Amino acid sequence: FSSQIKYRKMGYTSELTSFYLNSRNKFKKVAKENQIIASNHESLQPFVTELGGEFLLVNPSSDTDEEDLMSIVDSLKQKNIRQIFLIDGIDSRNVLKVANLAQRNGVLITIPEKLFALKIGAPKTNIDTYIKLMKYNFEILNSAIIDHGSDSIDNIEEVQKDL
């Protein structure tokens, strides 16, 4: 019995290592300016850091005034960030305020499909392992930054309806 567990553990570790190396190689091919990833939750930071990218947390509080929101928009513009990745299950209303303000000021911010943090085994998903969760998130991330958001939701109001 313990040899079966050891064998499965080795296979799982090998698959995870292979996925990580493959993902890192794909991410390295992305233009450096597109390797800055913005999200509404810090759970994405270790993933982005491991891939060799830079992470920017965009999650203003509900009492953030428009001047401070505009400061966030200016930071996004300065870093050439065109997407903000939302984490499923994390309140994103204030991030959407930033995206709306950005759009009103001529900075196009798209919202790609939400990433998952706590969806392992959740109903209506095919994500039943950590590796599947990582692969799902990487594909969303990779598609958005390589395709410059072509699969992203450009209409912020569409995302707001889901809240």
PDB file of C-alpha atoms in Angstrom:
ATOM      1  CA  PHE A   1       0.000   0.000   0.000  1.00  0.00           C
ATOM      2  CA  SER A   2       2.754   2.487   0.903  1.00  0.00           C
ATOM      3  CA  SER A   3       4.538   1.739  -2.381  1.00  0.00           C
ATOM      4  CA  GLN A   4       1.351   2.733  -4.261  1.00  0.00           C
ATOM      5  CA  ILE A   5       1.211   6.020  -2.392  1.00  0.00           C
ATOM      6  CA  LYS A   6       4.893   6.645  -3.047  1.00  0.00           C
ATOM      7  CA  TYR A   7       4.421   5.868  -6.756  1.00  0.00           C
ATOM      8  CA  ARG A   8       1.393   8.202  -7.028  1.00  0.00           C
ATOM      9  CA  LYS A   9       3.275  10.912  -5.137  1.00  0.00           C
ATOM     10  CA  MET A  10       6.212  10.655  -7.554  1.00  0.00           C
ATOM     11  CA  GLY A  11       3.854  10.865 -10.543  1.00  0.00           C
ATOM     12  CA  TYR A  12       2.028  13.854  -9.097  1.00  0.00           C
ATOM     13  CA  THR A  13       5.292  15.633  -8.271  1.00  0.00           C
ATOM     14  CA  SER A  14       6.613  14.925 -11.753  1.00  0.00           C
ATOM     15  CA  GLU A  15       3.440  16.249 -13.391  1.00  0.00           C
ATOM     16  CA  LEU A  16       3.482  19.392 -11.240  1.00  0.00           C
ATOM     17  CA  THR A  17       7.180  20.020 -11.974  1.00  0.00           C
ATOM     18  CA  SER A  18       6.623  19.515 -15.699  1.00  0.00           C
ATOM     19  CA  PHE A  19       3.659  21.898 -15.658  1.00  0.00           C
ATOM     20  CA  TYR A  20       5.671  24.530 -13.779  1.00  0.00           C
ATOM     21  CA  LEU A  21       8.660  24.361 -16.162  1.00  0.00           C
ATOM     22  CA  ASN A  22       6.396  24.434 -19.215  1.00  0.00           C
ATOM     23  CA  SER A  23       4.422  27.388 -17.845  1.00  0.00           C
ATOM     24  CA  ARG A  24       7.547  29.323 -16.945  1.00  0.00           C
ATOM     25  CA  ASN A  25       8.976  28.820 -20.439  1.00  0.00           C
ATOM     26  CA  LYS A  26       5.747  30.047 -22.054  1.00  0.00           C
ATOM     27  CA  PHE A  27       5.598  33.037 -19.710  1.00  0.00           C
ATOM     28  CA  LYS A  28       9.222  33.993 -20.480  1.00  0.00           C
ATOM     29  CA  LYS A  29       8.276  34.321 -24.166  1.00  0.00           C
ATOM     30  CA  VAL A  30       5.773  37.057 -23.341  1.00  0.00           C
ATOM     31  CA  ALA A  31       7.019  40.615 -23.807  1.00  0.00           C
ATOM     32  CA  LYS A  32       8.486  41.928 -20.530  1.00  0.00           C
ATOM     33  CA  GLU A  33       5.939  44.761 -20.311  1.00  0.00           C
ATOM     34  CA  ASN A  34       3.121  42.193 -20.392  1.00  0.00           C
ATOM     35  CA  GLN A  35       4.598  40.235 -17.483  1.00  0.00           C
ATOM     36  CA  ILE A  36       3.114  42.641 -14.933  1.00  0.00           C
ATOM     37  CA  ILE A  37      -0.037  41.010 -13.622  1.00  0.00           C
ATOM     38  CA  ALA A  38      -2.708  42.926 -11.698  1.00  0.00           C
ATOM     39  CA  SER A  39      -5.307  41.192  -9.551  1.00  0.00           C
ATOM     40  CA  ASN A  40      -7.803  41.904  -6.801  1.00  0.00           C
ATOM     41  CA  HIS A  41      -6.279  39.276  -4.513  1.00  0.00           C
ATOM     42  CA  GLU A  42      -2.779  38.524  -3.313  1.00  0.00           C
ATOM     43  CA  SER A  43      -3.272  34.764  -3.744  1.00  0.00           C
ATOM     44  CA  LEU A  44      -2.080  35.196  -7.340  1.00  0.00           C
ATOM     45  CA  GLN A  45       1.218  36.802  -6.319  1.00  0.00           C
ATOM     46  CA  PRO A  46       3.239  33.633  -5.569  1.00  0.00           C
ATOM     47  CA  PHE A  47       2.140  32.105  -8.883  1.00  0.00           C
ATOM     48  CA  VAL A  48       3.143  35.210 -10.855  1.00  0.00           C
ATOM     49  CA  THR A  49       6.428  35.527  -8.960  1.00  0.00           C
ATOM     50  CA  GLU A  50       7.310  31.885  -9.636  1.00  0.00           C
ATOM     51  CA  LEU A  51       6.675  32.463 -13.334  1.00  0.00           C
ATOM     52  CA  GLY A  52       9.103  35.389 -13.236  1.00  0.00           C
ATOM     53  CA  GLY A  53       6.543  38.181 -13.495  1.00  0.00           C
ATOM     54  CA  GLU A  54       5.698  41.229 -11.416  1.00  0.00           C
ATOM     55  CA  PHE A  55       2.486  41.433  -9.389  1.00  0.00           C
ATOM     56  CA  LEU A  56       0.326  44.478  -8.653  1.00  0.00           C
ATOM     57  CA  LEU A  57      -2.509  44.268  -6.115  1.00  0.00           C
ATOM     58  CA  VAL A  58      -5.539  46.313  -7.181  1.00  0.00           C
ATOM     59  CA  ASN A  59      -8.121  46.123  -4.439  1.00  0.00           C
ATOM     60  CA  PRO A  60      -9.178  49.533  -3.143  1.00  0.00           C
ATOM     61  CA  SER A  61     -11.392  49.715  -0.082  1.00  0.00           C
ATOM     62  CA  SER A  62     -15.008  50.759  -0.375  1.00  0.00           C
ATOM     63  CA  ASP A  63     -14.238  54.212   1.056  1.00  0.00           C
ATOM     64  CA  THR A  64     -11.456  55.013  -1.437  1.00  0.00           C
ATOM     65  CA  ASP A  65     -12.200  58.400  -2.981  1.00  0.00           C
ATOM     66  CA  GLU A  66     -12.052  59.164  -6.717  1.00  0.00           C
ATOM     67  CA  GLU A  67      -8.667  60.895  -6.431  1.00  0.00           C
ATOM     68  CA  ASP A  68      -7.104  57.758  -4.952  1.00  0.00           C
ATOM     69  CA  LEU A  69      -8.892  55.591  -7.515  1.00  0.00           C
ATOM     70  CA  MET A  70      -7.425  57.834 -10.232  1.00  0.00           C
ATOM     71  CA  SER A  71      -3.988  57.283  -8.703  1.00  0.00           C
ATOM     72  CA  ILE A  72      -4.510  53.535  -9.174  1.00  0.00           C
ATOM     73  CA  VAL A  73      -5.580  54.150 -12.785  1.00  0.00           C
ATOM     74  CA  ASP A  74      -2.413  56.216 -13.337  1.00  0.00           C
ATOM     75  CA  SER A  75      -0.322  53.352 -11.945  1.00  0.00           C
ATOM     76  CA  LEU A  76      -2.025  50.880 -14.288  1.00  0.00           C
ATOM     77  CA  LYS A  77      -1.415  53.217 -17.221  1.00  0.00           C
ATOM     78  CA  GLN A  78       2.225  53.808 -16.266  1.00  0.00           C
ATOM     79  CA  LYS A  79       2.875  50.053 -16.011  1.00  0.00           C
ATOM     80  CA  ASN A  80       0.961  49.432 -19.262  1.00  0.00           C
ATOM     81  CA  ILE A  81      -1.443  47.049 -17.545  1.00  0.00           C
ATOM     82  CA  ARG A  82      -4.468  46.302 -19.700  1.00  0.00           C
ATOM     83  CA  GLN A  83      -6.124  43.538 -17.656  1.00  0.00           C
ATOM     84  CA  ILE A  84      -7.091  43.063 -14.056  1.00  0.00           C
ATOM     85  CA  PHE A  85      -7.498  39.425 -13.095  1.00  0.00           C
ATOM     86  CA  LEU A  86     -10.299  38.776 -10.641  1.00  0.00           C
ATOM     87  CA  ILE A  87     -10.332  35.824  -8.273  1.00  0.00           C
ATOM     88  CA  ASP A  88     -13.621  33.953  -8.101  1.00  0.00           C
ATOM     89  CA  GLY A  89     -15.326  34.409  -4.745  1.00  0.00           C
ATOM     90  CA  ILE A  90     -13.500  37.656  -3.885  1.00  0.00           C
ATOM     91  CA  ASP A  91     -15.537  40.878  -3.880  1.00  0.00           C
ATOM     92  CA  SER A  92     -14.562  42.803  -6.984  1.00  0.00           C
ATOM     93  CA  ARG A  93     -16.926  45.781  -6.899  1.00  0.00           C
ATOM     94  CA  ASN A  94     -14.191  48.288  -6.021  1.00  0.00           C
ATOM     95  CA  VAL A  95     -11.870  46.918  -8.701  1.00  0.00           C
ATOM     96  CA  LEU A  96     -14.651  47.417 -11.216  1.00  0.00           C
ATOM     97  CA  LYS A  97     -14.865  51.055 -10.077  1.00  0.00           C
ATOM     98  CA  VAL A  98     -11.191  51.372 -11.024  1.00  0.00           C
ATOM     99  CA  ALA A  99     -11.816  49.739 -14.409  1.00  0.00           C
ATOM    100  CA  ASN A 100     -14.803  52.029 -15.100  1.00  0.00           C
ATOM    101  CA  LEU A 101     -12.809  55.114 -14.130  1.00  0.00           C
ATOM    102  CA  ALA A 102      -9.933  53.968 -16.325  1.00  0.00           C
ATOM    103  CA  GLN A 103     -12.239  53.536 -19.309  1.00  0.00           C
ATOM    104  CA  ARG A 104     -13.811  56.964 -18.746  1.00  0.00           C
ATOM    105  CA  ASN A 105     -10.289  58.386 -18.875  1.00  0.00           C
ATOM    106  CA  GLY A 106      -9.264  56.589 -22.065  1.00  0.00           C
ATOM    107  CA  VAL A 107      -7.396  53.663 -20.486  1.00  0.00           C
ATOM    108  CA  LEU A 108      -8.804  50.353 -21.710  1.00  0.00           C
ATOM    109  CA  ILE A 109      -8.878  47.804 -18.916  1.00  0.00           C
ATOM    110  CA  THR A 110     -10.327  44.401 -19.641  1.00  0.00           C
ATOM    111  CA  ILE A 111     -11.449  41.780 -17.168  1.00  0.00           C
ATOM    112  CA  PRO A 112     -10.484  38.266 -18.292  1.00  0.00           C
ATOM    113  CA  GLU A 113     -12.443  35.229 -17.142  1.00  0.00           C
ATOM    114  CA  LYS A 114     -12.152  34.866 -13.367  1.00  0.00           C
ATOM    115  CA  LEU A 115      -9.332  32.808 -11.902  1.00  0.00           C
ATOM    116  CA  PHE A 116      -9.973  30.207  -9.239  1.00  0.00           C
ATOM    117  CA  ALA A 117      -8.393  30.015  -5.808  1.00  0.00           C
ATOM    118  CA  LEU A 118     -10.742  27.750  -3.869  1.00  0.00           C
ATOM    119  CA  LYS A 119     -12.524  25.752  -6.563  1.00  0.00           C
ATOM    120  CA  ILE A 120     -10.949  22.326  -6.143  1.00  0.00           C
ATOM    121  CA  GLY A 121     -13.854  19.900  -6.175  1.00  0.00           C
ATOM    122  CA  ALA A 122     -16.475  22.634  -6.565  1.00  0.00           C
ATOM    123  CA  PRO A 123     -19.731  21.721  -8.313  1.00  0.00           C
ATOM    124  CA  LYS A 124     -19.992  22.644 -12.005  1.00  0.00           C
ATOM    125  CA  THR A 125     -16.210  22.581 -12.514  1.00  0.00           C
ATOM    126  CA  ASN A 126     -13.903  19.914 -13.826  1.00  0.00           C
ATOM    127  CA  ILE A 127     -11.281  20.993 -11.313  1.00  0.00           C
ATOM    128  CA  ASP A 128     -10.708  18.186  -8.877  1.00  0.00           C
ATOM    129  CA  THR A 129      -6.941  18.448  -8.359  1.00  0.00           C
ATOM    130  CA  TYR A 130      -4.451  21.197  -7.606  1.00  0.00           C
ATOM    131  CA  ILE A 131      -2.764  20.623 -10.969  1.00  0.00           C
ATOM    132  CA  LYS A 132      -6.050  21.141 -12.826  1.00  0.00           C
ATOM    133  CA  LEU A 133      -6.593  24.360 -10.854  1.00  0.00           C
ATOM    134  CA  MET A 134      -3.129  25.633 -11.774  1.00  0.00           C
ATOM    135  CA  LYS A 135      -3.545  24.661 -15.440  1.00  0.00           C
ATOM    136  CA  TYR A 136      -6.926  26.388 -15.635  1.00  0.00           C
ATOM    137  CA  ASN A 137      -5.561  29.598 -14.109  1.00  0.00           C
ATOM    138  CA  PHE A 138      -2.432  29.543 -16.252  1.00  0.00           C
ATOM    139  CA  GLU A 139      -4.427  29.120 -19.464  1.00  0.00           C
ATOM    140  CA  ILE A 140      -6.634  32.105 -18.582  1.00  0.00           C
ATOM    141  CA  LEU A 141      -3.604  34.179 -17.608  1.00  0.00           C
ATOM    142  CA  ASN A 142      -1.525  33.138 -20.602  1.00  0.00           C
ATOM    143  CA  SER A 143      -4.340  33.676 -23.099  1.00  0.00           C
ATOM    144  CA  ALA A 144      -5.064  37.152 -21.778  1.00  0.00           C
ATOM    145  CA  ILE A 145      -1.469  38.389 -21.759  1.00  0.00           C
ATOM    146  CA  ILE A 146      -0.370  36.769 -25.022  1.00  0.00           C
ATOM    147  CA  ASP A 147      -3.525  37.654 -26.921  1.00  0.00           C
ATOM    148  CA  HIS A 148      -3.656  41.025 -25.152  1.00  0.00           C
ATOM    149  CA  GLY A 149      -7.083  40.295 -23.816  1.00  0.00           C
ATOM    150  CA  SER A 150      -8.773  39.088 -26.987  1.00  0.00           C
ATOM    151  CA  ASP A 151     -10.739  36.560 -24.907  1.00  0.00           C
ATOM    152  CA  SER A 152     -11.384  39.105 -22.190  1.00  0.00           C
ATOM    153  CA  ILE A 153     -14.613  40.718 -21.208  1.00  0.00           C
ATOM    154  CA  ASP A 154     -14.341  44.260 -22.527  1.00  0.00           C
ATOM    155  CA  ASN A 155     -17.678  45.377 -21.151  1.00  0.00           C
ATOM    156  CA  ILE A 156     -17.198  46.028 -17.434  1.00  0.00           C
ATOM    157  CA  GLU A 157     -20.973  46.267 -16.955  1.00  0.00           C
ATOM    158  CA  GLU A 158     -21.197  42.608 -18.062  1.00  0.00           C
ATOM    159  CA  VAL A 159     -18.964  41.607 -15.139  1.00  0.00           C
ATOM    160  CA  GLN A 160     -20.925  43.795 -12.737  1.00  0.00           C
ATOM    161  CA  LYS A 161     -24.123  41.887 -13.556  1.00  0.00           C
ATOM    162  CA  ASP A 162     -22.502  38.739 -12.186  1.00  0.00           C
ATOM    163  CA  LEU A 163     -21.914  40.301  -8.748  1.00  0.00           C
TER     164      LEU A 163
END
